[in-house]
Amino acid sequence: MEKILVLDFGGQYDQLIARRVREQGVFAEIRPYNKISLKEIKEAGYRGIVFTGGPNSVYDEASPHFDAGVLDAGIPVLGICYGHQLVAYLAHGEIKSAGSVSEYGKTEVSVKPCALFEGVPEKSVCWMSHTDYVSGVPEGFSVIAATASCPCAAMADERRRLYGVQFHPEVTHTEYGARMLHNFLFGVCGCSGDWKMDDFIEKTVERYQAELAGKRVLCALSGGVDSSVAAVLMHRAVGDNLTCVFVDHGLLRKNEGDDVERVFKTGFNMKLIRVDAEERFLSRLAGVTEPEKKRKIIGEQFIRVFEEESRVIGHADYLVQGTIYPDVVESGKGDAATIKSHHNVGGLPSVMDFEGIVEPLRDLFKDEVREVGLKLGIPEALVMRQPFPGPGLAVRIIGEITKDKADTLREADAIFREELEAAGVRPSQYFAVLTDTQSVGVMGDARTYGHTVALRAVTTDDFMTADWTRIPYDVLEAASRRITNEVRTINRVVYDVTSKPPATVEWE
Ligand code: XMP
């Protein structure tokens, strides 16, 4: 399979670059600059390398560099932003600070005819973001683009197939960015675009049929997109040698447990064990109000229940996990401050004894996982569903968790989701939160003292930052009216108008 290396120098767009490359049918792999050597690059057979942007200045002592031999490895290189300056630096060009004339945002760029700009008009709009710029083009290179304040907006050494662009072709604001990436991949690197999801399914199934023949395989299924797709894919490969364990902690959304069971057991004929552990989780959570403590208890109980069930099933050789590419990339980056200890079934292997872990989706982005899911015949409602946190409604019930509260929240949440879906409003994530506030209301002629529910809906690409969704008032009104009418103990509904940051998506 053809592949492109996205060499990450700390830019914010590394994953976006890889996705843009894959959208063109070419497999892209992200590696931090300090986690791969020139020797490994040469041996891996990459068709081309993209140097990403980064926040540094090439002359800073602490700035990320790379072996200059990469420019003579016979592999085409496209440097973007900092990557462009680094190509210039490694090839002995000159870089300067633009000082007060640094450029940000949409900028008109003029390009010269060359392989990278094939089919790109002489003048178009690009997305610039830089302080430094290449002031002296290295020997062998020529300037192929300029803007009003950046004399070298792009450069090329066409003989060595080395390119650099100061702007960002991967963002949609660069009008011909996709065309430029296409030119680099197909015109310069000679790729043919052989990365297709059908091939991925076929190859993955063949691979695991061979590797796991006769082995017993276990999968912790949460009903979320990633573990569902991983389970169905592995079921194709190993059939009844796969057993899925679905731990129902009693903090799922309305009807969710039954839906998961129906889809996998009836729809796919898979061996699925649903463990009803509501009582166990709720009793452990009784009286606990501290958010991190709730998360820890749930994570821990998941492992215990899973272990106990696995013992009943008997020894399994392999464990399937729904790890996807952003998880792999993020974990390779070192840790940032822990805002919330996110819980996934990813905690399992450390405490259990398996011959190996199988992660069939570890090379895929979320949208690719969804495409695979649809091709495998998993219902669209499940594949396209919004994210749902591992600890479930526990992080949406503020204060102590009880069965009554969970039931109340389940009803309110289902109504909110129904109303949004009926109105065709599809935020990235939307749900209800049961606050621990009670307030006075009036119903008929009587005073009420009921719970306050908060509605939350956010719009985001990556969930790292998020904007609150501007839901039409009439949709909010319909949800509020139905919730207060249909859910007995709720007499007040509020809408959360906070973005992330400063808030997070979930309330806990
Ligand atoms: P926050 O609240 O951190 O959430 O802004 C960002 C995204 O992550 C989801 N989330 C979780 N997902 N296990 C998960 O699998 C968790 O423990 C967890 N906590 C939050 C959240 O729903 C949102 O999509």
Coordinates of C-alpha atoms and ligand atoms in Angstrom, one line a residue:
M1 CA 0.0 0.0 0.0
E2 CA 1.2 3.5 -0.9
K3 CA 1.7 5.7 2.1
I4 CA 2.6 9.3 2.9
L5 CA 4.4 10.3 6.0
V6 CA 3.1 13.4 7.9
L7 CA 6.1 14.4 9.9
D8 CA 4.8 16.3 12.9
F9 CA 6.7 19.3 14.1
G10 CA 4.1 20.3 16.6
G11 CA 1.5 22.0 14.3
Q12 CA -2.2 22.1 15.1
Y13 CA -3.1 20.7 11.8
D14 CA -1.3 17.4 11.7
Q15 CA -4.4 15.3 11.8
L16 CA -6.2 17.5 9.3
I17 CA -3.3 17.1 6.9
A18 CA -3.4 13.3 7.2
R19 CA -7.2 13.3 6.7
R20 CA -6.9 15.5 3.6
V21 CA -4.3 13.1 2.2
R22 CA -6.6 10.1 2.9
E23 CA -9.5 11.9 1.3
Q24 CA -7.6 11.7 -1.9
G25 CA -7.3 7.9 -1.5
V26 CA -3.7 7.9 -0.2
F27 CA -2.9 6.4 3.2
A28 CA -1.2 8.9 5.5
E29 CA 0.6 8.2 8.7
I30 CA 1.5 10.8 11.4
R31 CA 4.8 10.5 13.3
P32 CA 6.3 13.0 15.6
Y33 CA 9.6 14.3 14.2
N34 CA 11.5 12.8 17.2
K35 CA 10.0 9.4 17.1
I36 CA 11.2 8.3 13.7
S37 CA 14.7 8.3 12.2
L38 CA 15.9 8.9 8.7
K39 CA 16.8 5.3 8.4
E40 CA 13.3 4.2 9.4
I41 CA 11.8 6.6 6.9
K42 CA 13.9 5.2 4.1
E43 CA 13.1 1.6 5.0
A44 CA 9.3 2.3 5.3
G45 CA 9.0 3.0 1.6
Y46 CA 7.0 6.3 1.9
R47 CA 6.0 7.8 -1.4
G48 CA 6.3 11.3 0.0
I49 CA 6.7 13.3 3.2
V50 CA 4.8 16.3 4.5
F51 CA 6.5 18.4 7.1
T52 CA 3.8 20.0 9.2
G53 CA 3.6 23.5 10.7
G54 CA 4.7 24.2 14.3
P55 CA 4.8 27.1 16.7
N56 CA 8.6 27.5 16.7
S57 CA 11.1 29.6 14.9
V58 CA 13.8 27.5 13.1
Y59 CA 16.7 29.4 14.7
D60 CA 15.4 28.8 18.3
E61 CA 17.6 26.4 20.1
A62 CA 14.6 24.3 21.3
S63 CA 12.9 24.2 17.9
P64 CA 12.3 20.8 16.3
H65 CA 14.7 19.9 13.5
F66 CA 15.4 16.8 11.4
D67 CA 18.3 15.1 9.7
A68 CA 19.1 17.2 6.6
G69 CA 19.7 14.0 4.7
V70 CA 16.0 13.6 4.4
L71 CA 16.2 16.1 1.5
D72 CA 18.5 13.8 -0.4
A73 CA 16.7 10.5 0.3
G74 CA 15.0 10.6 -3.1
I75 CA 11.6 11.0 -1.4
P76 CA 9.5 14.0 -2.4
V77 CA 8.9 16.5 0.5
L78 CA 6.2 19.2 0.9
G79 CA 6.9 21.5 3.8
I80 CA 4.0 23.5 5.2
C81 CA 4.4 26.7 7.2
Y82 CA 7.1 25.9 9.8
G83 CA 7.8 22.8 7.6
H84 CA 8.5 25.1 4.7
Q85 CA 10.9 27.2 6.7
L86 CA 12.6 24.0 8.0
V87 CA 13.1 22.8 4.4
A88 CA 14.7 26.1 3.7
Y89 CA 16.8 26.0 6.8
L90 CA 18.0 22.4 6.2
A91 CA 18.9 23.3 2.6
H92 CA 21.0 26.4 3.9
G93 CA 18.5 29.1 3.0
E94 CA 17.7 32.1 5.2
I95 CA 14.7 32.7 7.4
K96 CA 13.7 36.0 9.0
S97 CA 11.1 37.3 11.3
A98 CA 8.5 39.3 9.5
G99 CA 8.1 41.4 12.6
S100 CA 5.2 43.8 12.3
V101 CA 4.3 42.6 8.8
S102 CA 3.4 39.0 9.8
E103 CA 0.4 37.7 7.9
Y104 CA -2.7 35.9 9.3
G105 CA -5.8 34.8 7.5
K106 CA -7.0 35.0 3.9
T107 CA -4.4 36.4 1.6
E108 CA -4.1 36.7 -2.1
V109 CA -1.3 34.6 -3.5
S110 CA 0.2 34.6 -7.0
V111 CA 1.7 31.3 -8.2
K112 CA 4.1 30.4 -11.0
P113 CA 3.5 27.3 -13.2
C114 CA 5.0 24.2 -11.7
A115 CA 4.0 20.6 -10.8
L116 CA 2.6 21.7 -7.4
F117 CA 0.4 24.4 -8.9
E118 CA -0.9 22.5 -12.0
G119 CA -4.5 23.7 -12.6
V120 CA -4.2 26.5 -10.0
P121 CA -5.0 30.0 -11.4
E122 CA -2.2 32.6 -11.2
K123 CA -4.1 34.4 -8.5
S124 CA -6.2 32.9 -5.7
V125 CA -6.8 33.0 -2.0
C126 CA -4.7 31.1 0.5
W127 CA -4.7 30.9 4.3
M128 CA -1.6 32.4 5.8
S129 CA -0.4 32.2 9.4
H130 CA 3.2 33.1 10.1
T131 CA 5.6 35.5 11.7
D132 CA 8.9 34.1 10.1
Y133 CA 9.4 33.8 6.4
V134 CA 11.9 32.5 4.0
S135 CA 14.1 35.5 3.1
G136 CA 16.8 33.7 1.2
V137 CA 15.8 30.8 -1.0
P138 CA 18.4 27.9 -0.8
E139 CA 20.5 26.9 -3.7
G140 CA 18.7 24.8 -6.2
F141 CA 15.3 26.2 -5.2
S142 CA 13.2 28.9 -6.9
V143 CA 10.3 31.0 -5.7
I144 CA 7.0 29.7 -7.0
A145 CA 4.6 31.9 -5.2
A146 CA 4.4 35.2 -3.4
T147 CA 1.9 37.4 -1.6
A148 CA 2.0 41.2 -1.1
S149 CA 4.1 40.9 2.1
C150 CA 5.7 37.4 1.7
P151 CA 8.2 37.3 -1.1
C152 CA 8.6 33.5 -0.9
A153 CA 5.1 32.1 -0.2
A154 CA 6.3 28.9 -1.8
M155 CA 9.5 27.5 -3.2
A156 CA 10.5 24.4 -5.1
D157 CA 13.6 22.4 -6.1
E158 CA 11.8 20.4 -8.8
R159 CA 14.9 18.3 -9.6
R160 CA 14.9 16.8 -6.1
R161 CA 11.1 17.1 -5.8
L162 CA 11.2 19.3 -2.8
Y163 CA 8.5 21.9 -2.1
G164 CA 7.6 24.3 0.6
V165 CA 4.5 26.5 1.1
Q166 CA 4.2 29.2 3.7
F167 CA 0.4 29.0 3.7
H168 CA -1.9 26.1 4.7
P169 CA -3.2 24.1 1.7
E170 CA -5.0 21.7 4.1
V171 CA -7.5 24.2 5.4
T172 CA -10.6 24.9 3.3
H173 CA -9.9 28.7 3.3
T174 CA -7.1 28.0 0.8
E175 CA -9.2 27.9 -2.4
Y176 CA -7.0 25.5 -4.3
G177 CA -5.5 23.7 -1.3
A178 CA -7.0 20.4 -2.2
R179 CA -5.8 20.7 -5.8
M180 CA -2.3 21.5 -4.5
L181 CA -2.3 18.4 -2.2
H182 CA -3.6 16.4 -5.1
N183 CA -0.8 17.6 -7.3
F184 CA 1.8 16.7 -4.7
L185 CA 0.4 13.2 -4.1
F186 CA -0.3 12.2 -7.7
G187 CA 1.8 14.6 -9.9
V188 CA 4.9 14.7 -7.7
C189 CA 4.9 11.5 -5.6
G190 CA 3.3 9.4 -8.3
C191 CA 0.6 7.9 -6.0
S192 CA -2.3 6.1 -7.6
G193 CA -4.8 6.5 -4.8
D194 CA -5.2 2.8 -3.7
W195 CA -6.6 3.5 -0.2
K196 CA -10.2 2.4 -0.3
M197 CA -12.4 1.3 2.6
D198 CA -13.6 -1.9 0.7
D199 CA -10.0 -3.0 0.4
F200 CA -9.5 -2.1 4.1
I201 CA -12.3 -4.4 5.2
E202 CA -11.2 -7.3 2.9
K203 CA -7.5 -7.0 3.9
T204 CA -8.3 -6.8 7.6
V205 CA -10.7 -9.7 7.5
E206 CA -8.1 -11.8 5.6
R207 CA -5.3 -10.8 8.0
Y208 CA -7.2 -11.8 11.1
Q209 CA -8.6 -15.0 9.6
A210 CA -5.1 -16.1 9.2
E211 CA -3.6 -14.7 12.4
L212 CA -6.4 -15.7 14.8
A213 CA -7.4 -19.1 13.3
G214 CA -8.6 -21.3 16.1
K215 CA -8.1 -18.6 18.8
R216 CA -10.7 -17.4 21.2
V217 CA -11.3 -13.7 21.0
L218 CA -13.1 -11.4 23.5
C219 CA -14.5 -8.0 22.9
A220 CA -15.8 -5.5 25.4
L221 CA -18.7 -3.9 23.5
S222 CA -20.0 -0.5 24.7
G223 CA -22.4 0.1 21.9
G224 CA -20.4 3.1 20.9
V225 CA -19.3 3.5 17.3
D226 CA -15.7 2.3 17.6
S227 CA -16.2 -0.8 19.6
S228 CA -19.3 -1.7 17.5
V229 CA -17.4 -1.5 14.3
A230 CA -14.4 -3.3 15.7
A231 CA -16.7 -6.1 16.9
V232 CA -18.5 -6.6 13.6
L233 CA -15.3 -6.5 11.6
M234 CA -13.7 -9.1 13.9
H235 CA -16.9 -11.2 13.8
R236 CA -16.5 -11.3 10.0
A237 CA -12.9 -12.6 10.5
V238 CA -13.3 -15.1 13.3
G239 CA -17.1 -15.8 13.5
D240 CA -18.2 -17.6 16.6
N241 CA -14.8 -17.6 18.1
L242 CA -15.6 -14.0 19.0
T243 CA -17.6 -13.4 22.2
C244 CA -18.7 -9.8 23.0
V245 CA -19.4 -8.7 26.6
F246 CA -21.7 -5.8 26.9
V247 CA -21.7 -4.4 30.5
D248 CA -25.0 -2.5 31.1
H249 CA -24.1 -0.3 34.1
G250 CA -27.7 1.1 34.3
L251 CA -26.5 4.5 33.2
L252 CA -27.3 4.1 29.5
R253 CA -29.8 6.2 27.6
K254 CA -33.4 5.2 27.1
N255 CA -33.7 1.9 25.4
E256 CA -30.0 1.8 24.6
G257 CA -29.2 -1.5 26.2
D258 CA -32.0 -3.3 24.3
D259 CA -31.0 -1.6 21.0
V260 CA -27.4 -2.8 21.3
E261 CA -28.5 -6.3 22.2
R262 CA -30.9 -6.4 19.3
V263 CA -28.5 -5.1 16.7
F264 CA -25.7 -7.5 17.5
K265 CA -27.5 -10.6 18.7
T266 CA -30.4 -10.6 16.2
G267 CA -29.0 -8.5 13.4
F268 CA -25.5 -9.9 13.3
N269 CA -26.0 -13.2 15.0
M270 CA -23.1 -12.6 17.3
K271 CA -22.3 -14.2 20.6
L272 CA -23.2 -11.4 22.9
I273 CA -23.4 -11.5 26.7
R274 CA -25.2 -8.7 28.2
V275 CA -24.3 -8.3 31.9
D276 CA -27.0 -6.5 33.9
A277 CA -24.9 -4.7 36.4
E278 CA -27.1 -1.8 37.3
E279 CA -27.5 -2.7 40.9
R280 CA -23.8 -3.3 41.4
F281 CA -22.8 0.1 39.9
L282 CA -25.5 2.1 41.6
S283 CA -24.8 0.6 45.0
R284 CA -21.1 1.4 44.6
L285 CA -22.0 5.0 43.5
A286 CA -24.4 5.6 46.4
G287 CA -23.6 8.8 48.3
V288 CA -20.7 9.7 46.0
T289 CA -20.9 13.3 44.6
E290 CA -17.3 14.1 43.6
P291 CA -17.1 13.8 39.8
E292 CA -13.6 12.2 39.6
K293 CA -14.5 9.7 42.2
K294 CA -17.6 8.7 40.2
R295 CA -15.5 8.2 37.2
K296 CA -12.9 6.1 39.1
I297 CA -15.6 3.9 40.6
I298 CA -17.2 3.2 37.2
G299 CA -13.9 2.5 35.5
E300 CA -12.9 0.1 38.2
Q301 CA -16.2 -1.7 38.3
F302 CA -16.1 -2.1 34.5
I303 CA -12.9 -4.0 34.8
R304 CA -14.1 -6.1 37.7
V305 CA -17.4 -7.1 35.9
F306 CA -15.5 -7.8 32.7
E307 CA -13.0 -9.9 34.5
E308 CA -15.7 -11.9 36.3
E309 CA -17.6 -12.5 33.1
S310 CA -14.4 -13.5 31.2
R311 CA -13.8 -16.1 33.9
V312 CA -17.2 -17.5 33.4
I313 CA -16.7 -17.7 29.6
G314 CA -13.4 -19.3 30.0
H315 CA -9.9 -18.2 28.8
A316 CA -9.7 -16.0 25.7
D317 CA -6.5 -15.6 23.8
Y318 CA -7.1 -12.2 22.4
L319 CA -8.9 -9.0 23.4
V320 CA -10.4 -6.7 20.7
Q321 CA -10.2 -3.0 21.3
G322 CA -11.8 -0.2 19.3
T323 CA -8.7 2.1 19.5
I324 CA -8.8 4.5 16.6
Y325 CA -6.1 6.6 15.0
P326 CA -6.6 9.9 16.9
D327 CA -6.2 7.8 20.1
V328 CA -2.9 6.4 18.8
V329 CA -1.6 9.9 17.8
E330 CA -2.7 11.5 21.0
S331 CA -1.1 8.9 23.2
G332 CA 2.2 9.3 21.3
K333 CA 2.3 13.0 22.1
G334 CA 2.9 12.7 25.8
D335 CA 0.5 13.9 28.4
A336 CA -1.3 17.1 28.9
A337 CA -3.0 18.1 32.1
T338 CA -5.7 15.7 33.1
I339 CA -9.0 17.7 33.1
K340 CA -11.1 14.5 33.4
S341 CA -10.0 11.0 33.6
H342 CA -11.7 9.7 30.5
H343 CA -12.8 6.2 30.9
N344 CA -12.8 3.7 28.1
V345 CA -12.5 -0.1 28.1
G346 CA -8.9 0.7 27.1
G347 CA -8.0 0.2 30.8
L348 CA -8.6 -3.5 30.6
P349 CA -5.5 -5.2 29.3
S350 CA -3.2 -4.1 32.2
V351 CA -5.2 -6.2 34.6
M352 CA -5.9 -9.2 32.3
D353 CA -3.9 -11.9 30.8
F354 CA -4.1 -12.1 27.0
E355 CA -1.8 -13.4 24.4
G356 CA -2.4 -10.2 22.5
I357 CA -4.6 -7.2 21.9
V358 CA -6.3 -6.8 18.5
E359 CA -6.9 -3.2 17.4
P360 CA -8.4 -3.5 13.9
L361 CA -9.2 0.2 13.6
R362 CA -6.0 1.7 14.9
D363 CA -5.2 3.3 11.5
L364 CA -8.5 4.9 10.9
F365 CA -10.0 8.3 11.6
K366 CA -13.5 8.5 13.0
D367 CA -15.1 9.3 9.6
E368 CA -13.3 6.3 8.1
V369 CA -14.5 4.1 11.0
R370 CA -18.1 5.2 10.2
E371 CA -17.6 4.4 6.5
V372 CA -16.4 0.9 7.4
G373 CA -19.4 0.5 9.8
L374 CA -21.9 1.4 7.1
K375 CA -20.2 -0.9 4.6
L376 CA -20.4 -3.7 7.1
G377 CA -24.1 -3.2 7.3
I378 CA -24.3 -1.7 10.8
P379 CA -27.5 0.4 11.0
E380 CA -26.9 4.1 10.2
A381 CA -28.5 5.2 13.5
L382 CA -25.8 3.4 15.4
V383 CA -22.9 4.3 13.1
M384 CA -23.7 8.0 12.8
R385 CA -24.7 8.4 16.5
Q386 CA -23.3 11.2 18.6
P387 CA -20.5 10.4 21.1
F388 CA -21.6 9.0 24.4
P389 CA -19.1 8.9 27.3
G390 CA -18.1 5.6 28.9
P391 CA -19.4 6.5 32.3
G392 CA -22.7 7.3 30.7
L393 CA -25.4 9.3 32.5
A394 CA -23.2 9.3 35.6
V395 CA -21.4 12.4 34.3
R396 CA -24.7 14.0 33.6
I397 CA -26.3 13.6 37.0
I398 CA -24.8 16.2 39.3
G399 CA -24.5 15.2 42.9
E400 CA -25.5 11.8 44.2
I401 CA -26.6 9.2 41.6
T402 CA -29.8 7.2 42.3
K403 CA -32.0 5.0 40.1
D404 CA -34.8 7.6 40.3
K405 CA -32.6 10.3 39.1
A406 CA -31.2 8.2 36.3
D407 CA -34.8 7.3 35.2
T408 CA -35.8 11.0 35.3
L409 CA -32.8 12.0 33.2
R410 CA -33.3 9.2 30.7
E411 CA -36.8 10.5 30.0
A412 CA -35.8 14.2 29.7
D413 CA -32.8 13.3 27.5
A414 CA -34.9 11.2 25.2
I415 CA -37.5 14.0 24.7
F416 CA -34.8 16.6 24.0
R417 CA -33.1 14.3 21.4
E418 CA -36.5 13.5 19.8
E419 CA -37.4 17.1 19.5
L420 CA -34.0 18.0 17.9
E421 CA -34.1 15.1 15.5
A422 CA -37.8 15.9 14.6
A423 CA -36.7 19.4 13.8
G424 CA -33.8 18.2 11.7
V425 CA -31.3 20.0 14.0
R426 CA -28.2 17.9 14.4
P427 CA -25.5 19.4 16.7
S428 CA -22.3 17.5 17.1
Q429 CA -23.5 16.4 20.6
Y430 CA -26.7 17.0 22.4
F431 CA -28.1 15.7 25.7
A432 CA -29.8 16.6 29.0
V433 CA -28.1 17.0 32.4
L434 CA -29.9 16.6 35.7
T435 CA -28.6 19.4 37.9
D436 CA -28.8 19.2 41.7
T437 CA -30.8 22.3 41.9
Q438 CA -34.4 22.2 42.9
S439 CA -36.7 25.2 42.5
V440 CA -40.2 26.4 43.1
G441 CA -42.8 26.2 40.3
V442 CA -46.5 26.3 39.9
M443 CA -48.6 23.6 38.2
G444 CA -52.4 24.0 38.1
D445 CA -53.0 25.9 41.3
A446 CA -50.4 24.0 43.2
R447 CA -46.9 24.9 44.3
T448 CA -44.2 22.5 43.0
Y449 CA -40.7 22.0 44.2
G450 CA -38.9 20.1 41.4
H451 CA -35.7 19.4 39.7
T452 CA -34.0 21.6 37.1
V453 CA -32.8 20.0 34.0
A454 CA -30.2 21.6 31.7
L455 CA -30.1 21.1 28.0
R456 CA -26.7 21.0 26.3
A457 CA -25.9 21.0 22.6
V458 CA -22.5 21.8 21.1
T459 CA -21.1 22.2 17.6
T460 CA -17.5 21.1 17.1
D461 CA -15.2 19.2 14.8
D462 CA -12.9 17.6 17.3
F463 CA -14.4 18.0 20.8
M464 CA -11.2 19.7 22.0
T465 CA -13.0 23.0 21.6
A466 CA -16.7 23.5 21.1
D467 CA -19.3 26.2 20.5
W468 CA -22.8 26.0 22.0
T469 CA -25.3 25.4 19.3
R470 CA -27.8 28.1 18.4
I471 CA -30.9 25.9 18.6
P472 CA -34.0 27.7 17.2
Y473 CA -36.2 29.0 20.1
D474 CA -39.2 27.0 19.0
V475 CA -37.3 23.7 19.2
L476 CA -36.1 24.6 22.7
E477 CA -39.6 25.6 23.6
A478 CA -41.1 22.3 22.4
A479 CA -38.5 20.4 24.3
S480 CA -39.0 22.4 27.5
R481 CA -42.8 22.1 27.3
R482 CA -42.7 18.3 26.8
I483 CA -40.1 17.7 29.5
T484 CA -42.0 19.7 32.1
N485 CA -45.3 18.0 31.0
E486 CA -44.1 14.5 30.7
V487 CA -41.4 14.1 33.3
R488 CA -43.1 14.4 36.7
T489 CA -40.3 15.7 38.9
I490 CA -39.0 18.3 36.5
N491 CA -40.4 21.8 36.7
R492 CA -37.7 23.9 35.2
V493 CA -35.6 23.6 32.0
V494 CA -32.5 25.8 31.2
Y495 CA -30.2 25.9 28.2
D496 CA -26.4 25.9 28.6
V497 CA -24.9 28.7 26.6
T498 CA -21.3 28.1 27.4
S499 CA -18.6 27.1 24.9
K500 CA -15.5 24.9 25.6
P501 CA -13.3 26.4 26.9
P502 CA -14.1 27.7 29.5
A503 CA -16.7 24.9 30.1
T504 CA -16.3 21.3 29.0
V505 CA -18.8 19.5 26.9
E506 CA -20.0 17.2 29.7
W507 CA -20.9 18.8 33.1
E508 CA -18.7 16.4 35.0
Ligands
XMP1 P1 -15.4 17.0 27.7 O1 -16.5 16.9 28.7 O2 -14.1 16.5 28.2 O3 -15.8 15.9 26.6 O4 -15.3 18.3 27.0 C1 -15.3 15.8 25.3 C2 -15.9 14.6 24.6 O5 -15.5 13.4 25.3 C3 -16.6 12.7 25.7 N1 -16.3 12.1 27.0 C4 -15.9 10.9 27.2 N2 -15.8 9.8 26.3 N3 -15.2 8.4 28.1 C5 -15.5 8.6 26.8 O6 -15.5 7.6 26.0 C6 -15.3 9.4 29.0 O7 -15.0 9.2 30.2 C7 -15.7 10.7 28.5 N4 -15.9 11.9 29.2 C8 -16.2 12.8 28.2 C9 -17.7 13.8 25.8 O8 -19.0 13.1 25.7 C10 -17.4 14.6 24.6 O9 -17.8 14.0 23.4

